[in-house]
Amino acid sequence: MRIRSLLCLPAAVLLLGIVAPCALAADRDAIVGQWYTVENKARVAIFACEERYCGRIVWLKEPRNSDGTAKIDLHNPDPNQRRAPIIGLELVSDFAFDGNAEWKGGRIYDPENGKTYSCKMVLTDDGRLKVRGYIGVSLLGRTQIWTRAIPE
């Protein structure tokens, strides 16, 4: 009986070596999908972009201005980008998974003022996404809670 246990140990270690990276990969992609921003103003599609994660605005609650024209990136610091539509705009970029339901090292763009901030995202136990934009250190920032959009 003791010899059988010893023979099973290498198989168990090998199996663990195969399963553990798969579980990590699943956790890594947990933020992939569509998310509603605060007050459901926009829906952002987050996706893998090479080894990192990015996200684009795919829907707006109010996609048009009062004159009926589509909303554009009017406050972009690059004058050549100020006519780009808000829908399709890359809002979050360059996030790396840290292994603990956190994605760090990214950036978030605020089309309302044209500024880009450092950002981190944390997936909560209840499936919401805490998105914290900040300047310099995380203490100097603001957190928004995004909710997962139900696939249509």
Coordinates of C-alpha atoms in Angstrom, one line a residue:
M1 CA 0.0 0.0 0.0
R2 CA 2.8 2.4 0.9
I3 CA 4.6 1.8 -2.5
R4 CA 1.3 2.5 -4.4
S5 CA 1.1 5.9 -2.6
L6 CA 4.6 6.7 -3.5
L7 CA 4.0 5.8 -7.2
C8 CA 0.9 8.1 -7.2
L9 CA 2.8 11.1 -5.9
P10 CA 4.6 11.9 -9.2
A11 CA 1.3 11.6 -11.1
A12 CA -0.4 14.0 -8.6
V13 CA 2.4 16.5 -8.9
L14 CA 2.3 16.3 -12.7
L15 CA -1.4 16.8 -12.7
L16 CA -1.2 19.8 -10.4
G17 CA 1.4 21.3 -12.7
I18 CA -1.0 21.1 -15.6
V19 CA -4.2 22.2 -13.7
A20 CA -2.7 25.1 -11.8
P21 CA -1.7 27.2 -14.9
C22 CA -5.1 26.5 -16.4
A23 CA -6.8 27.9 -13.3
L24 CA -4.6 30.9 -13.3
A25 CA -5.4 31.6 -17.0
A26 CA -9.1 31.4 -16.2
D27 CA -8.7 33.9 -13.4
R28 CA -6.5 36.1 -15.6
D29 CA -9.4 36.5 -18.1
A30 CA -12.1 37.0 -15.5
I31 CA -12.5 40.7 -16.5
V32 CA -12.9 39.9 -20.2
G33 CA -16.4 40.9 -21.3
Q34 CA -18.6 44.0 -21.3
W35 CA -19.0 46.2 -18.3
Y36 CA -21.4 49.1 -17.5
T37 CA -19.7 52.2 -16.0
V38 CA -21.2 54.3 -13.2
E39 CA -24.9 55.0 -13.7
N40 CA -24.8 52.9 -16.8
K41 CA -23.5 55.8 -18.8
A42 CA -21.4 53.6 -21.1
R43 CA -20.6 50.0 -21.7
V44 CA -17.0 49.1 -22.1
A45 CA -15.7 45.9 -23.7
I46 CA -12.6 44.6 -22.0
F47 CA -10.4 42.2 -24.0
A48 CA -6.9 40.7 -24.0
C49 CA -4.5 42.7 -26.1
E50 CA -1.3 40.6 -26.3
E51 CA -0.3 39.9 -22.7
R52 CA -2.3 42.8 -21.3
Y53 CA -5.9 43.9 -21.1
C54 CA -7.6 46.9 -22.8
G55 CA -11.1 48.2 -23.2
R56 CA -13.2 50.2 -25.7
I57 CA -16.5 52.0 -25.3
V58 CA -19.0 50.0 -27.3
W59 CA -22.3 51.7 -26.2
L60 CA -23.4 55.0 -24.7
K61 CA -26.6 55.8 -22.8
E62 CA -26.7 59.1 -24.6
P63 CA -24.7 58.7 -27.9
R64 CA -25.8 62.0 -29.3
N65 CA -25.5 65.7 -28.4
S66 CA -28.5 67.9 -28.1
D67 CA -28.2 68.9 -31.7
G68 CA -28.3 65.3 -32.8
T69 CA -24.7 64.9 -33.7
A70 CA -22.7 61.9 -32.5
K71 CA -20.6 62.5 -29.4
I72 CA -16.9 63.0 -30.2
D73 CA -13.7 63.1 -28.2
L74 CA -13.8 66.9 -28.0
H75 CA -11.4 67.3 -25.1
N76 CA -8.6 65.0 -26.4
P77 CA -5.2 66.7 -25.9
D78 CA -4.3 65.7 -29.5
P79 CA -6.2 68.1 -31.8
N80 CA -6.1 65.4 -34.6
Q81 CA -8.2 63.1 -32.3
R82 CA -10.9 65.6 -31.3
R83 CA -13.3 64.5 -34.1
A84 CA -13.0 60.8 -33.2
P85 CA -16.3 59.3 -32.0
I86 CA -16.6 58.3 -28.4
I87 CA -18.1 55.0 -29.3
G88 CA -15.0 52.9 -30.2
L89 CA -12.7 55.0 -28.1
E90 CA -10.1 53.0 -26.1
L91 CA -10.9 53.9 -22.5
V92 CA -8.7 51.5 -20.5
S93 CA -5.3 50.1 -21.6
D94 CA -2.2 48.2 -20.7
F95 CA -3.4 46.2 -17.6
A96 CA -1.4 43.3 -16.3
F97 CA -2.9 40.6 -14.1
D98 CA -1.2 40.3 -10.8
G99 CA -2.6 36.9 -9.7
N100 CA -4.9 38.1 -7.0
A101 CA -8.0 39.3 -8.8
E102 CA -6.2 42.6 -9.5
W103 CA -5.1 44.1 -12.8
K104 CA -2.5 46.8 -12.4
G105 CA -0.2 49.1 -14.3
G106 CA -2.9 50.3 -16.7
R107 CA -4.3 53.6 -17.7
I108 CA -7.8 55.1 -18.0
Y109 CA -8.8 57.9 -20.2
D110 CA -11.5 60.4 -19.2
P111 CA -13.2 61.7 -22.4
E112 CA -15.0 64.4 -20.3
N113 CA -11.7 66.2 -19.6
G114 CA -9.2 64.6 -22.0
K115 CA -6.9 63.4 -19.2
T116 CA -5.3 60.0 -18.8
Y117 CA -4.7 58.5 -15.3
S118 CA -2.9 55.6 -13.9
C119 CA -5.4 52.9 -13.0
K120 CA -5.9 49.5 -11.4
M121 CA -8.9 47.2 -11.4
V122 CA -10.0 44.7 -8.8
L123 CA -12.7 42.0 -9.3
T124 CA -14.8 41.8 -6.2
D125 CA -16.2 38.6 -4.7
D126 CA -19.7 39.6 -5.9
G127 CA -18.5 40.0 -9.5
R128 CA -18.3 43.8 -9.7
L129 CA -15.2 45.6 -11.0
K130 CA -13.6 48.3 -8.9
V131 CA -11.8 50.7 -11.2
R132 CA -9.5 53.2 -9.5
G133 CA -8.0 56.0 -11.5
Y134 CA -5.2 58.0 -9.8
I135 CA -2.3 60.4 -10.1
G136 CA 1.0 59.2 -8.8
V137 CA -0.1 57.0 -6.0
S138 CA -3.4 55.1 -5.6
L139 CA -4.3 57.2 -2.5
L140 CA -4.8 60.2 -4.7
G141 CA -7.6 59.0 -6.9
R142 CA -11.2 58.0 -7.4
T143 CA -12.9 54.6 -7.6
Q144 CA -15.8 53.6 -9.7
I145 CA -17.8 50.4 -9.5
W146 CA -18.6 48.8 -12.9
T147 CA -21.1 46.0 -13.3
R148 CA -20.9 43.2 -15.8
A149 CA -23.3 43.5 -18.7
I150 CA -25.4 40.5 -19.4
P151 CA -24.6 39.2 -22.9
E152 CA -27.4 39.9 -25.4

